Amino acid sequence: MSILINGIGVSSGIAIGEAYVYSREQKEISKYKVPAAQHKKEIRRFKKALSNASEQLHEIKNKIAADTPADILAFIDTHLLMLEDPTFDEGTVSNIKALSCNAEWALNLQSKRLVKVFDEMDDPYLRTRKDDVLHVVRRIQNCLTDTPDHIPDARQLKGRIIIADDLTPADTLMLQHQKIAGFVTEFGGPLSHTAILSKNIGIPAIVGAHQARQLIKTGETLIIDGRQGMLINSPDKRSLKHYRALRKEEIARKALLHELKNVPAVTRDGKAITLYGNINRPEDIRALRKFDETGVGLYRTEMLFIEKNGWPDEETQFKTYKRALFRLKDKPLTIRTIDLGADKEIQDTIDQGPMAHNPAMGLRAIRRCMKEPELFIPQLRAILRVAALGPVRMMIPMLTNVEELQQVLNLIEKTKQQLRAQKIRFDENLQVGAMIEVPAAALSADAFAKQLDFLSIGTNDLIQYTLALDRIDDEVNYLYNPLNPAVLKLIQMTIDAGKHAHIPVSLCGEMASNTQYTRLLLGMGLEYFSVQANTLLEVKHIINHSKLSRLRPQIKKILDHHSTIEIEAKLNRLNQHESDKTAN
Ligand code: PEP
Ligand code: MG
């Protein structure tokens, strides 16, 4: 009998193949006493497990290195770095000493502590980093308990769909090396490194398919639909035929979109649109360049700070930004200054005491930087210096008023003077822009525009602050809608302010990556989009099939409505009509 199971599709594509249920042994961790005289020996045992775990990862890296790009291998490096991180090492060692307990138990306690830190982060991406902690801990525990952790060999796996409880990025890379057709895991979320990796390497994948290992047996025929997050086991002939046809269509569609790589984004009536990508680290540029050799409209620098778990020094930042710039090969790089606080935290502030009651409204982003300029200046210096090497722009997040903007501009000027006095090379004419992501900034966009080189609309926050809802609170999720007329008015005001001042206005929030809104934004006059790499070609496809002279009056009419539901209905109709026309 065929069964349909739902999970979360994290890497689109359809795979059809035989299932391989991969269950690994995992020993239960129990606590036992280790007398003080044995502490040293127990610590040695733990350190040995750390070095074995590291050896295992190096071995995997070596095995797959020949045909795997360096940026993909970097997913393994994240775990190698974690193994070297003192938080694991020192925390576990002090647990062994303080509790006189075995290394497994001590590590478990430490991992719970770390998971809690990540769990309390508001940012969904950072929250998911707890998966990495758990993956690394499992590897160390397996080393401590002598539990083998190996993937079956290639002959068993080629062309198969793997069903597992959870996969680490290293497992995923090994499996891809063994040419699997796709994978399904019972646990893990869409933002886990395993999910991101599967998208990067293009294997159809589903996570969060609970009980999949109980419902599916090795050898059964499986279909997985990575876009819908759906798997069907033992499909009937009709389903098989249907999905084979879909797979064919999908391959054709991908090829069609791929033809748009490096083709300029230009509307049918000749308006050139700039389409950049968003990145979190220099390594993300590889994925971006797979779709287009374009620039970066938003480089979120938080990851560097979070990975260092503190404020990295000027040199570390300079080298990291330079790496990003060189990877872009002369395409523009927009570096956003650090947006710490609220959903993106580092240990130093966690250690400083109780969190603000309302962190999203608290000392976040530029507010935090201006409170501690001595911590911020190294970033300003690093950006100013790297800008001397290529087309770099600096973008300030979460500004709310012109006085604050003036203070930031003064600090940039002071930093320039410092560099000048030290005879250190930097870009005297570095372009500075602001994220418009709070309503106050959008309402003052004309004043901002007069003093800046560009603006970029951050709809993720603009929606949250305009509609007074926490962007990660599921309870109020239903209100989170970019089509709320108040949000649209603020976006329109910002676009208009930029045009008035003759400076570019881009949109780098998630709204830019959602093709449902591409025509709306074009019709509102947006000319610069910064999007997620994997949606870039789809957005370009719509741009290149749109005619502004036809869109503008239709969008204007839609914007006259006062209700989100009406706007949504009208926009859906317009989208449907336009895409039908494109298809015919
Ligand atoms: C935004 O707010 O839209 C944005 C791009 O910034 P972040 O999501 O990093 O807050
Ligand atoms: Mg933001």
Short mmCIF file of C-alpha atoms in Angstrom, two decimals, residues 267-445:
data_model
loop_
_atom_site.label_atom_id
_atom_site.label_comp_id
_atom_site.label_asym_id
_atom_site.label_seq_id
_atom_site.Cartn_x
_atom_site.Cartn_y
_atom_site.Cartn_z
CA THR A 267 12.22 44.64 -18.42
CA ARG A 268 10.55 44.19 -21.80
CA ASP A 269 10.36 47.94 -22.19
CA GLY A 270 14.07 48.30 -21.64
CA LYS A 271 14.47 49.28 -17.97
CA ALA A 272 17.65 47.77 -16.53
CA ILE A 273 17.11 46.33 -13.06
CA THR A 274 19.99 45.55 -10.71
CA LEU A 275 19.76 42.12 -9.15
CA TYR A 276 22.23 41.37 -6.36
CA GLY A 277 22.47 38.56 -3.83
CA ASN A 278 22.41 38.39 -0.02
CA ILE A 279 25.20 36.57 1.81
CA ASN A 280 26.13 35.74 5.39
CA ARG A 281 29.73 34.74 4.74
CA PRO A 282 32.28 35.01 1.93
CA GLU A 283 31.73 31.28 1.29
CA ASP A 284 28.13 31.99 0.22
CA ILE A 285 29.44 33.75 -2.87
CA ARG A 286 30.08 30.41 -4.51
CA ALA A 287 26.38 29.53 -4.35
CA LEU A 288 25.49 32.99 -5.61
CA ARG A 289 27.84 32.78 -8.59
CA LYS A 290 26.30 29.47 -9.55
CA PHE A 291 23.24 31.50 -10.51
CA ASP A 292 24.75 34.81 -11.58
CA GLU A 293 28.10 36.52 -11.50
CA THR A 294 26.59 39.49 -9.76
CA GLY A 295 27.31 41.69 -6.75
CA VAL A 296 26.16 41.52 -3.14
CA GLY A 297 23.46 43.89 -1.92
CA LEU A 298 23.57 42.67 1.66
CA TYR A 299 26.49 41.03 3.42
CA ARG A 300 25.28 40.33 6.95
CA THR A 301 28.49 40.42 8.99
CA GLU A 302 26.94 38.92 12.12
CA MET A 303 28.07 35.38 11.30
CA LEU A 304 31.71 36.39 11.69
CA PHE A 305 31.00 37.80 15.13
CA ILE A 306 28.88 34.85 16.14
CA GLU A 307 31.38 32.28 14.93
CA LYS A 308 34.11 34.08 16.90
CA ASN A 309 31.65 34.43 19.75
CA GLY A 310 32.85 37.97 20.29
CA TRP A 311 34.08 41.05 18.46
CA PRO A 312 36.74 39.98 15.96
CA ASP A 313 39.75 42.28 15.65
CA GLU A 314 40.28 44.63 12.71
CA GLU A 315 42.69 42.32 10.91
CA THR A 316 40.35 39.30 11.07
CA GLN A 317 37.54 41.44 9.71
CA PHE A 318 39.71 42.99 7.01
CA LYS A 319 40.84 39.56 5.81
CA THR A 320 37.30 38.19 5.81
CA TYR A 321 35.86 41.13 3.88
CA LYS A 322 38.78 40.99 1.46
CA ARG A 323 38.05 37.33 0.84
CA ALA A 324 34.46 38.23 -0.02
CA LEU A 325 35.54 41.09 -2.28
CA PHE A 326 38.05 38.97 -4.19
CA ARG A 327 35.55 36.19 -4.67
CA LEU A 328 33.20 38.69 -6.29
CA LYS A 329 35.79 39.58 -8.89
CA ASP A 330 35.09 43.33 -9.20
CA LYS A 331 31.36 43.11 -8.57
CA PRO A 332 30.07 45.40 -5.79
CA LEU A 333 30.06 44.24 -2.18
CA THR A 334 27.68 45.93 0.26
CA ILE A 335 28.91 45.25 3.78
CA ARG A 336 26.35 45.84 6.48
CA THR A 337 27.83 46.89 9.79
CA ILE A 338 27.13 44.55 12.64
CA ASP A 339 23.49 44.02 13.59
CA LEU A 340 23.92 42.40 16.99
CA GLY A 341 21.25 42.33 19.65
CA ALA A 342 17.71 40.96 19.72
CA ASP A 343 17.78 37.94 17.47
CA LYS A 344 21.54 37.78 16.91
CA GLU A 345 23.59 37.54 20.08
CA ILE A 346 27.16 36.76 21.07
CA GLN A 347 28.49 35.41 24.32
CA ASP A 348 29.91 38.67 25.70
CA THR A 349 26.48 40.24 26.00
CA ILE A 350 24.87 37.05 27.19
CA ASP A 351 27.48 37.07 29.97
CA GLN A 352 26.79 40.70 30.81
CA GLY A 353 23.58 39.99 32.63
CA PRO A 354 19.85 39.93 32.08
CA MET A 355 18.59 40.46 28.54
CA ALA A 356 16.53 43.55 27.78
CA HIS A 357 12.80 43.05 28.26
CA ASN A 358 12.16 43.87 24.66
CA PRO A 359 15.40 43.16 22.82
CA ALA A 360 14.08 43.95 19.34
CA MET A 361 13.41 47.49 20.57
CA GLY A 362 16.54 47.61 22.67
CA LEU A 363 20.24 48.16 22.17
CA ARG A 364 20.40 46.55 18.78
CA ALA A 365 22.50 47.08 15.64
CA ILE A 366 23.80 50.64 15.24
CA ARG A 367 22.52 51.62 18.69
CA ARG A 368 24.74 49.01 20.24
CA CYS A 369 27.71 50.02 18.06
CA MET A 370 27.39 53.68 18.95
CA LYS A 371 27.20 52.81 22.64
CA GLU A 372 30.56 51.04 22.40
CA PRO A 373 32.41 52.85 19.61
CA GLU A 374 35.76 51.32 20.61
CA LEU A 375 34.31 47.93 19.64
CA PHE A 376 32.74 49.31 16.47
CA ILE A 377 35.72 51.27 15.12
CA PRO A 378 37.71 48.14 14.10
CA GLN A 379 34.83 47.22 11.80
CA LEU A 380 34.66 50.71 10.32
CA ARG A 381 38.43 50.64 9.77
CA ALA A 382 38.30 47.19 8.19
CA ILE A 383 35.53 48.25 5.78
CA LEU A 384 37.24 51.55 4.90
CA ARG A 385 40.47 49.67 4.22
CA VAL A 386 38.97 46.92 2.13
CA ALA A 387 37.09 49.53 0.09
CA ALA A 388 40.47 50.73 -1.19
CA LEU A 389 40.80 47.37 -2.95
CA GLY A 390 37.54 47.30 -4.90
CA PRO A 391 33.88 48.33 -5.12
CA VAL A 392 32.77 48.16 -1.49
CA ARG A 393 29.87 50.03 0.10
CA MET A 394 29.01 50.32 3.78
CA MET A 395 25.44 49.93 5.00
CA ILE A 396 24.19 50.94 8.45
CA PRO A 397 21.31 48.93 9.95
CA MET A 398 18.41 50.13 12.07
CA LEU A 399 18.89 53.87 11.96
CA THR A 400 15.88 55.76 13.29
CA ASN A 401 16.64 59.46 13.04
CA VAL A 402 18.95 61.94 11.37
CA GLU A 403 20.78 62.81 14.59
CA GLU A 404 21.79 59.18 14.95
CA LEU A 405 22.82 59.16 11.30
CA GLN A 406 24.91 62.29 11.85
CA GLN A 407 26.69 60.67 14.80
CA VAL A 408 27.53 57.64 12.68
CA LEU A 409 28.79 59.80 9.83
CA ASN A 410 30.93 61.74 12.33
CA LEU A 411 32.39 58.51 13.66
CA ILE A 412 33.20 57.36 10.12
CA GLU A 413 34.91 60.71 9.53
CA LYS A 414 36.90 60.37 12.77
CA THR A 415 37.94 56.86 11.74
CA LYS A 416 39.11 58.18 8.38
CA GLN A 417 41.20 60.81 10.15
CA GLN A 418 42.80 58.11 12.29
CA LEU A 419 43.67 56.06 9.22
CA ARG A 420 44.98 59.12 7.43
CA ALA A 421 47.21 60.01 10.37
CA GLN A 422 48.52 56.43 10.44
CA LYS A 423 49.08 56.53 6.68
CA ILE A 424 46.97 53.43 6.20
CA ARG A 425 45.37 53.05 2.80
CA PHE A 426 41.58 53.37 2.69
CA ASP A 427 38.80 54.60 0.41
CA GLU A 428 38.29 58.34 1.00
CA ASN A 429 35.04 58.17 -0.98
CA LEU A 430 33.53 55.08 0.54
CA GLN A 431 29.81 55.01 -0.27
CA VAL A 432 27.66 54.89 2.83
CA GLY A 433 24.01 53.86 2.85
CA ALA A 434 21.31 53.06 5.37
CA MET A 435 18.93 50.20 5.86
CA ILE A 436 15.42 51.55 6.02
CA GLU A 437 13.85 49.07 8.36
CA VAL A 438 12.00 51.02 11.00
CA PRO A 439 8.95 53.13 10.17
CA ALA A 440 10.62 56.28 11.54
CA ALA A 441 13.40 55.93 8.99
CA ALA A 442 10.97 55.29 6.14
CA LEU A 443 8.97 58.37 7.14
CA SER A 444 12.20 60.37 7.16
CA ALA A 445 13.64 58.70 4.07
#
